[in-house]
Amino acid sequence: MKILPIKIELVSKWTKLYPYSVCLDEIFFRERDNLGNLVYELELTTHQFEFIINHYYSNFRDLNSKSLIYKYHSEEYAILNDPIAQEQECCRVKEFYDQLIRVKEKVVQQNSGAEEVLDELIKICESVMASKNKFYIFSDCL
């Protein structure tokens, strides 16, 4: 029996909170097993994701240049907006997880409604690390 993947979609919550938002591009975080099967998918708007990682914007250049947050802010992931864009593997899951944990208190203190987004990002990282699966990022526009 095939197990269906976990799919979490938080885009609709954002559109309910901010109905007049423009440029609601989506970003996907995907966990895949060693056969490439989808295990877990988290779908956010780029605004939701950026709210979390923008806590690093002022010093992202101090991060490892191979980290997901550094690449995202330095527009290295801009290639994902290409018409033939594909998922990009994130090999530094533990580092990304640690960065998320560091901003958790700030996000919660701001009472931004981003707590659920941050919690789901942390959960998918924990799942990837626990199962030793691969972690991918894909966006329809970055």
Coordinates of N, CA, C and O in Angstrom, one line a residue:
M1 N 0.8 -1.2 0.0 CA 0.0 0.0 0.0 C 0.9 1.2 0.0 O 1.8 1.4 0.8
K2 N 0.6 2.1 -0.9 CA 1.4 3.4 -1.0 C 0.9 4.4 0.0 O -0.3 4.6 0.2
I3 N 1.8 5.0 0.7 CA 1.5 6.0 1.7 C 1.4 7.4 1.1 O 2.3 7.7 0.3
L4 N 0.3 8.1 1.3 CA 0.2 9.4 0.7 C 1.1 10.4 1.4 O 1.2 10.3 2.7
P5 N 1.6 11.4 0.7 CA 2.5 12.4 1.4 C 1.7 13.3 2.2 O 0.5 13.5 2.0
I6 N 2.4 13.9 3.2 CA 1.8 15.0 4.0 C 1.9 16.2 3.2 O 2.9 16.6 2.6
K7 N 0.8 16.9 3.0 CA 0.8 18.2 2.3 C 0.1 19.3 3.1 O -1.0 19.2 3.5
I8 N 0.9 20.3 3.4 CA 0.5 21.4 4.2 C 0.4 22.7 3.3 O 1.5 23.0 2.7
E9 N -0.7 23.3 3.2 CA -0.9 24.5 2.3 C -1.3 25.6 3.2 O -2.3 25.6 3.9
L10 N -0.4 26.7 3.3 CA -0.7 27.8 4.1 C -1.0 29.1 3.3 O -1.1 30.2 3.9
V11 N -1.0 29.0 2.0 CA -1.2 30.1 1.1 C -2.6 30.7 1.4 O -2.8 31.9 1.5
S12 N -3.6 29.9 1.5 CA -5.0 30.4 1.7 C -5.2 31.1 3.0 O -5.9 32.1 3.0
K13 N -4.4 30.8 4.0 CA -4.5 31.5 5.3 C -4.0 32.9 5.1 O -4.5 33.9 5.6
W14 N -2.9 33.0 4.3 CA -2.3 34.3 4.0 C -3.3 35.2 3.3 O -3.5 36.4 3.6
T15 N -3.9 34.6 2.3 CA -4.8 35.4 1.4 C -6.1 35.9 2.2 O -6.6 36.9 1.9
K16 N -6.4 35.1 3.2 CA -7.5 35.5 4.1 C -7.1 36.7 5.0 O -7.9 37.6 5.2
L17 N -5.9 36.6 5.5 CA -5.4 37.7 6.4 C -5.1 39.0 5.6 O -5.3 40.1 6.0
Y18 N -4.6 38.8 4.4 CA -4.1 39.9 3.5 C -4.7 39.8 2.1 O -4.1 39.5 1.2
P19 N -6.1 40.0 2.0 CA -6.8 39.8 0.8 C -6.3 40.7 -0.4 O -6.5 40.3 -1.6
Y20 N -5.7 41.8 -0.1 CA -5.2 42.7 -1.2 C -3.8 42.6 -1.5 O -3.2 43.5 -2.1
S21 N -3.2 41.5 -1.0 CA -1.7 41.3 -1.3 C -1.5 41.1 -2.8 O -2.4 40.5 -3.5
V22 N -0.4 41.6 -3.3 CA -0.1 41.4 -4.7 C 1.2 40.5 -4.7 O 1.9 40.4 -3.8
C23 N 1.4 40.0 -5.9 CA 2.6 39.1 -6.1 C 2.6 38.0 -5.1 O 3.6 37.7 -4.4
L24 N 1.5 37.2 -5.1 CA 1.5 36.1 -4.2 C 2.1 34.9 -4.8 O 1.4 33.9 -5.3
D25 N 3.4 35.0 -5.0 CA 4.1 33.8 -5.5 C 4.2 32.7 -4.5 O 4.2 33.0 -3.3
E26 N 4.3 31.5 -4.9 CA 4.3 30.4 -4.0 C 5.7 29.8 -3.9 O 6.5 29.8 -4.9
I27 N 6.0 29.3 -2.8 CA 7.3 28.6 -2.5 C 7.0 27.2 -1.9 O 6.1 27.2 -1.0
F28 N 7.6 26.2 -2.3 CA 7.4 24.9 -1.9 C 8.6 24.3 -1.2 O 9.7 24.5 -1.7
F29 N 8.4 23.6 -0.1 CA 9.5 22.9 0.6 C 9.1 21.4 0.5 O 8.0 21.1 0.9
R30 N 9.9 20.6 0.0 CA 9.5 19.2 -0.3 C 10.6 18.2 0.3 O 11.8 18.4 0.2
E31 N 10.1 17.2 1.0 CA 10.9 16.1 1.4 C 10.6 14.9 0.5 O 9.5 14.6 0.2
R32 N 11.7 14.3 0.0 CA 11.6 13.2 -0.9 C 12.5 12.0 -0.3 O 13.6 12.3 0.2
D33 N 12.0 10.8 -0.4 CA 12.7 9.7 0.1 C 13.8 9.3 -1.0 O 14.0 10.0 -2.0
N34 N 14.6 8.3 -0.7 CA 15.7 7.9 -1.5 C 15.3 7.4 -2.9 O 16.1 7.3 -3.8
L35 N 14.0 7.2 -3.1 CA 13.5 6.8 -4.4 C 12.9 8.0 -5.2 O 12.4 7.9 -6.3
G36 N 12.9 9.2 -4.5 CA 12.4 10.4 -5.1 C 10.9 10.6 -4.9 O 10.3 11.5 -5.4
N37 N 10.3 9.7 -4.1 CA 8.9 9.8 -3.8 C 8.6 11.0 -2.8 O 9.4 11.2 -1.8
L38 N 7.6 11.8 -3.1 CA 7.2 12.9 -2.2 C 6.7 12.3 -0.9 O 5.8 11.5 -0.8
V39 N 7.3 12.8 0.2 CA 6.9 12.4 1.6 C 6.2 13.5 2.3 O 5.2 13.3 3.0
Y40 N 6.6 14.8 2.0 CA 6.1 15.9 2.8 C 6.2 17.1 1.9 O 7.3 17.3 1.3
E41 N 5.2 17.9 1.9 CA 5.3 19.2 1.1 C 4.6 20.3 1.9 O 3.5 20.1 2.4
L42 N 5.3 21.4 1.9 CA 4.8 22.6 2.6 C 4.8 23.7 1.5 O 5.8 24.0 0.9
E43 N 3.6 24.3 1.4 CA 3.4 25.3 0.4 C 3.1 26.6 1.1 O 2.1 26.7 1.9
L44 N 3.9 27.7 0.8 CA 3.7 29.0 1.4 C 3.7 30.0 0.3 O 4.1 29.8 -0.8
T45 N 3.3 31.3 0.7 CA 3.6 32.4 -0.2 C 5.1 32.8 0.0 O 5.6 32.6 1.1
T46 N 5.7 33.4 -1.0 CA 7.0 33.9 -0.7 C 7.0 35.0 0.4 O 8.0 35.1 1.1
H47 N 5.9 35.7 0.5 CA 5.8 36.7 1.6 C 5.9 36.0 3.0 O 6.6 36.5 3.9
Q48 N 5.2 34.9 3.1 CA 5.2 34.2 4.4 C 6.7 33.7 4.7 O 7.2 33.9 5.8
F49 N 7.3 33.2 3.7 CA 8.7 32.7 3.9 C 9.7 33.8 4.2 O 10.5 33.8 5.1
E50 N 9.5 34.9 3.4 CA 10.4 36.0 3.6 C 10.2 36.7 5.0 O 11.2 37.2 5.5
F51 N 9.0 36.7 5.5 CA 8.8 37.2 6.8 C 9.7 36.6 7.8 O 10.3 37.2 8.7
I52 N 9.9 35.3 7.7 CA 10.7 34.5 8.6 C 12.2 34.8 8.3 O 12.9 35.1 9.2
I53 N 12.6 34.6 7.1 CA 14.1 34.7 6.8 C 14.6 36.1 6.7 O 15.8 36.3 6.8
N54 N 13.7 37.1 6.6 CA 14.2 38.5 6.6 C 14.8 38.9 7.9 O 15.4 40.0 8.0
H55 N 14.6 38.1 8.9 CA 15.3 38.4 10.2 C 16.8 38.3 10.0 O 17.6 38.8 10.8
Y56 N 17.2 37.7 8.9 CA 18.7 37.5 8.6 C 19.1 38.5 7.5 O 20.3 38.5 7.1
Y57 N 18.2 39.3 6.9 CA 18.5 40.1 5.8 C 19.7 41.0 6.0 O 20.6 41.2 5.2
S58 N 19.7 41.7 7.2 CA 20.8 42.6 7.4 C 22.2 42.0 7.5 O 23.2 42.7 7.3
N59 N 22.2 40.7 7.8 CA 23.5 40.1 7.9 C 23.6 38.8 7.2 O 24.5 37.9 7.5
F60 N 22.8 38.6 6.1 CA 22.9 37.3 5.4 C 24.2 37.0 4.8 O 24.7 35.9 4.7
R61 N 25.0 38.1 4.5 CA 26.3 37.9 3.9 C 27.3 37.3 4.9 O 28.4 36.8 4.5
D62 N 26.9 37.3 6.2 CA 27.8 36.7 7.2 C 27.5 35.2 7.3 O 28.3 34.5 8.0
L63 N 26.4 34.7 6.7 CA 26.1 33.3 6.7 C 27.0 32.6 5.7 O 27.6 33.2 4.8
N64 N 27.0 31.3 5.8 CA 27.7 30.4 4.8 C 27.1 30.7 3.5 O 25.9 30.6 3.3
S65 N 27.9 30.9 2.5 CA 27.4 31.2 1.1 C 26.6 30.0 0.5 O 26.0 30.2 -0.5
K66 N 26.7 28.9 1.1 CA 26.0 27.7 0.6 C 24.7 27.5 1.3 O 23.9 26.6 1.0
S67 N 24.4 28.3 2.3 CA 23.2 28.2 3.1 C 22.0 28.6 2.2 O 22.1 29.5 1.4
L68 N 20.8 28.0 2.5 CA 19.6 28.4 1.8 C 19.2 29.8 2.0 O 18.9 30.5 1.0
I69 N 19.3 30.4 3.1 CA 19.0 31.8 3.4 C 19.9 32.7 2.6 O 19.5 33.7 2.0
Y70 N 21.2 32.4 2.6 CA 22.2 33.2 1.9 C 21.8 33.2 0.4 O 21.7 34.3 -0.3
K71 N 21.6 32.0 -0.1 CA 21.3 31.9 -1.6 C 20.0 32.6 -1.9 O 19.9 33.3 -3.0
Y72 N 19.0 32.5 -1.1 CA 17.7 33.1 -1.3 C 17.9 34.7 -1.4 O 17.4 35.3 -2.3
H73 N 18.6 35.2 -0.4 CA 18.8 36.7 -0.4 C 19.7 37.2 -1.4 O 19.6 38.3 -1.9
S74 N 20.7 36.4 -1.9 CA 21.6 36.8 -2.9 C 21.1 36.6 -4.3 O 21.8 36.8 -5.2
E75 N 19.8 36.1 -4.4 CA 19.2 35.9 -5.7 C 19.8 34.7 -6.4 O 19.5 34.6 -7.6
E76 N 20.5 33.9 -5.8 CA 21.0 32.7 -6.5 C 19.9 31.8 -6.9 O 20.0 31.1 -7.8
Y77 N 18.8 31.9 -6.1 CA 17.6 31.0 -6.5 C 16.7 31.7 -7.5 O 15.7 31.2 -7.9
A78 N 17.2 32.8 -8.1 CA 16.4 33.5 -9.1 C 16.2 32.6 -10.3 O 15.2 32.7 -11.0
I79 N 17.1 31.7 -10.5 CA 16.9 30.8 -11.6 C 15.7 29.9 -11.5 O 15.1 29.4 -12.5
L80 N 15.1 29.8 -10.3 CA 13.9 29.1 -10.2 C 12.7 29.7 -10.9 O 11.7 29.1 -11.1
N81 N 12.8 31.0 -11.3 CA 11.7 31.7 -12.0 C 11.8 31.4 -13.5 O 11.0 31.8 -14.2
D82 N 12.8 30.6 -13.9 CA 12.9 30.2 -15.3 C 11.7 29.3 -15.7 O 11.2 28.6 -14.9
P83 N 11.2 29.4 -16.9 CA 10.1 28.6 -17.3 C 10.3 27.1 -17.2 O 9.4 26.3 -17.1
I84 N 11.6 26.7 -17.2 CA 11.9 25.3 -17.0 C 12.5 25.0 -15.7 O 13.2 24.1 -15.5
A85 N 12.1 25.8 -14.7 CA 12.6 25.7 -13.3 C 12.3 24.3 -12.8 O 11.3 23.7 -13.1
Q86 N 13.2 23.9 -11.9 CA 13.0 22.6 -11.2 C 13.4 22.8 -9.8 O 14.0 23.8 -9.4
E87 N 13.0 21.8 -9.0 CA 13.4 21.8 -7.6 C 14.9 21.9 -7.4 O 15.6 21.4 -8.2
Q88 N 15.3 22.6 -6.4 CA 16.7 22.7 -6.0 C 16.9 22.0 -4.7 O 16.2 22.3 -3.8
E89 N 17.9 21.1 -4.6 CA 18.1 20.4 -3.4 C 18.8 21.4 -2.4 O 19.7 22.1 -2.7
C90 N 18.4 21.3 -1.2 CA 19.0 22.0 -0.1 C 19.8 21.0 0.8 O 19.1 20.2 1.4
C91 N 21.1 21.0 0.7 CA 21.9 20.0 1.4 C 22.2 20.4 2.8 O 22.7 19.6 3.6
R92 N 21.9 21.6 3.2 CA 22.3 22.1 4.5 C 21.1 22.3 5.4 O 20.8 23.3 5.9
V93 N 20.3 21.2 5.6 CA 19.1 21.2 6.3 C 19.3 21.5 7.8 O 18.5 22.4 8.3
K94 N 20.3 21.0 8.4 CA 20.5 21.2 9.8 C 20.8 22.7 10.1 O 20.3 23.3 11.0
E95 N 21.6 23.3 9.2 CA 21.9 24.7 9.3 C 20.7 25.5 9.2 O 20.5 26.5 9.9
F96 N 19.8 25.2 8.2 CA 18.6 26.0 8.0 C 17.7 25.8 9.2 O 17.1 26.8 9.7
Y97 N 17.6 24.6 9.7 CA 16.8 24.3 10.9 C 17.3 25.2 12.1 O 16.5 25.8 12.8
D98 N 18.6 25.2 12.3 CA 19.2 26.0 13.4 C 18.9 27.5 13.2 O 18.6 28.2 14.2
Q99 N 18.9 28.0 12.0 CA 18.6 29.4 11.7 C 17.1 29.7 12.1 O 16.8 30.7 12.6
L100 N 16.3 28.8 11.7 CA 14.9 28.9 12.0 C 14.6 29.0 13.5 O 13.9 29.8 14.0
I101 N 15.3 28.1 14.3 CA 15.2 28.0 15.7 C 15.6 29.4 16.3 O 15.0 29.9 17.2
R102 N 16.7 30.0 15.8 CA 17.2 31.2 16.3 C 16.2 32.4 16.2 O 16.2 33.3 17.0
V103 N 15.4 32.4 15.1 CA 14.4 33.5 15.0 C 13.0 33.2 15.6 O 12.2 34.0 15.6
K104 N 12.9 32.0 16.1 CA 11.6 31.6 16.6 C 11.1 32.6 17.7 O 9.9 33.0 17.6
E105 N 11.9 33.0 18.6 CA 11.5 33.9 19.7 C 11.1 35.3 19.1 O 10.1 35.9 19.5
K106 N 11.8 35.7 18.1 CA 11.5 37.0 17.5 C 10.2 37.0 16.8 O 9.4 37.9 16.8
V107 N 9.9 35.9 16.0 CA 8.7 35.8 15.3 C 7.5 35.7 16.3 O 6.5 36.4 16.1
V108 N 7.6 35.0 17.3 CA 6.5 34.8 18.3 C 6.3 36.2 19.0 O 5.2 36.6 19.2
Q109 N 7.3 36.9 19.3 CA 7.2 38.2 20.0 C 6.5 39.2 19.2 O 5.8 40.0 19.7
Q110 N 6.7 39.1 17.9 CA 6.0 40.1 17.0 C 4.6 39.8 16.8 O 3.9 40.6 16.2
N111 N 4.1 38.6 17.2 CA 2.7 38.3 17.1 C 2.2 38.5 15.7 O 1.2 39.2 15.5
S112 N 2.9 38.0 14.7 CA 2.7 38.3 13.3 C 1.8 37.4 12.6 O 1.4 37.6 11.5
G113 N 1.4 36.3 13.3 CA 0.7 35.3 12.6 C 1.6 34.3 11.8 O 1.1 33.4 11.2
A114 N 2.9 34.6 11.9 CA 3.9 33.7 11.2 C 4.3 32.5 12.0 O 5.1 31.8 11.5
E115 N 3.8 32.4 13.2 CA 4.2 31.3 14.1 C 3.9 30.0 13.4 O 4.8 29.1 13.5
E116 N 2.8 29.8 12.8 CA 2.4 28.6 12.2 C 3.3 28.2 11.0 O 3.8 27.1 10.9
V117 N 3.7 29.3 10.2 CA 4.6 29.1 9.1 C 6.0 28.6 9.7 O 6.5 27.6 9.1
L118 N 6.5 29.2 10.7 CA 7.8 28.9 11.2 C 7.7 27.5 11.8 O 8.6 26.6 11.6
D119 N 6.6 27.1 12.5 CA 6.5 25.8 13.1 C 6.5 24.7 12.0 O 7.1 23.7 12.1
E120 N 5.8 25.0 10.9 CA 5.7 24.0 9.8 C 7.1 23.9 9.1 O 7.5 22.8 8.7
L121 N 7.8 25.0 9.0 CA 9.2 24.9 8.4 C 10.1 24.0 9.3 O 10.8 23.2 8.8
I122 N 9.9 24.2 10.6 CA 10.7 23.5 11.5 C 10.4 22.0 11.5 O 11.2 21.1 11.4
K123 N 9.1 21.7 11.4 CA 8.6 20.3 11.3 C 9.1 19.6 10.1 O 9.6 18.4 10.2
I124 N 9.1 20.2 8.9 CA 9.6 19.6 7.7 C 11.1 19.3 7.8 O 11.6 18.3 7.4
C125 N 11.8 20.3 8.4 CA 13.3 20.1 8.6 C 13.5 18.9 9.5 O 14.4 18.1 9.3
E126 N 12.8 18.8 10.6 CA 12.9 17.7 11.6 C 12.6 16.4 10.9 O 13.3 15.4 11.1
S127 N 11.6 16.4 10.1 CA 11.2 15.1 9.4 C 12.3 14.7 8.4 O 12.7 13.5 8.4
V128 N 12.9 15.6 7.7 CA 14.0 15.3 6.7 C 15.2 14.8 7.5 O 15.8 13.8 7.1
M129 N 15.5 15.4 8.6 CA 16.7 15.0 9.4 C 16.5 13.7 10.0 O 17.4 12.8 10.0
A130 N 15.3 13.4 10.6 CA 15.0 12.2 11.3 C 15.0 11.0 10.3 O 15.5 9.9 10.6
S131 N 14.5 11.2 9.1 CA 14.4 10.1 8.1 C 15.6 10.0 7.2 O 15.7 9.1 6.4
K132 N 16.5 11.0 7.3 CA 17.7 11.1 6.4 C 17.2 11.2 4.9 O 17.9 10.6 4.0
N133 N 16.1 11.9 4.7 CA 15.7 12.1 3.3 C 16.3 13.3 2.7 O 17.1 14.0 3.4
K134 N 15.9 13.7 1.5 CA 16.4 14.9 0.8 C 15.4 16.0 0.9 O 14.2 15.8 1.0
F135 N 15.9 17.2 0.9 CA 15.1 18.4 1.1 C 15.2 19.3 -0.1 O 16.3 19.5 -0.6
Y136 N 14.1 19.7 -0.7 CA 14.1 20.5 -1.9 C 13.3 21.8 -1.7 O 12.3 21.8 -0.9
I137 N 13.6 22.8 -2.5 CA 12.9 24.0 -2.5 C 12.6 24.3 -3.9 O 13.3 24.0 -4.9
F138 N 11.4 24.9 -4.1 CA 10.9 25.2 -5.5 C 10.0 26.4 -5.3 O 9.2 26.5 -4.4
S139 N 10.2 27.4 -6.2 CA 9.3 28.6 -6.2 C 8.9 28.9 -7.6 O 9.7 28.8 -8.5
D140 N 7.6 29.4 -7.7 CA 7.2 29.8 -9.0 C 7.7 31.2 -9.4 O 7.6 31.6 -10.5
C141 N 8.3 31.9 -8.4 CA 8.9 33.2 -8.7 C 9.7 33.6 -7.5 O 9.2 33.6 -6.4
L142 N 11.0 33.8 -7.7 CA 11.9 34.3 -6.6 C 12.6 35.6 -7.0 O 12.8 35.8 -8.2

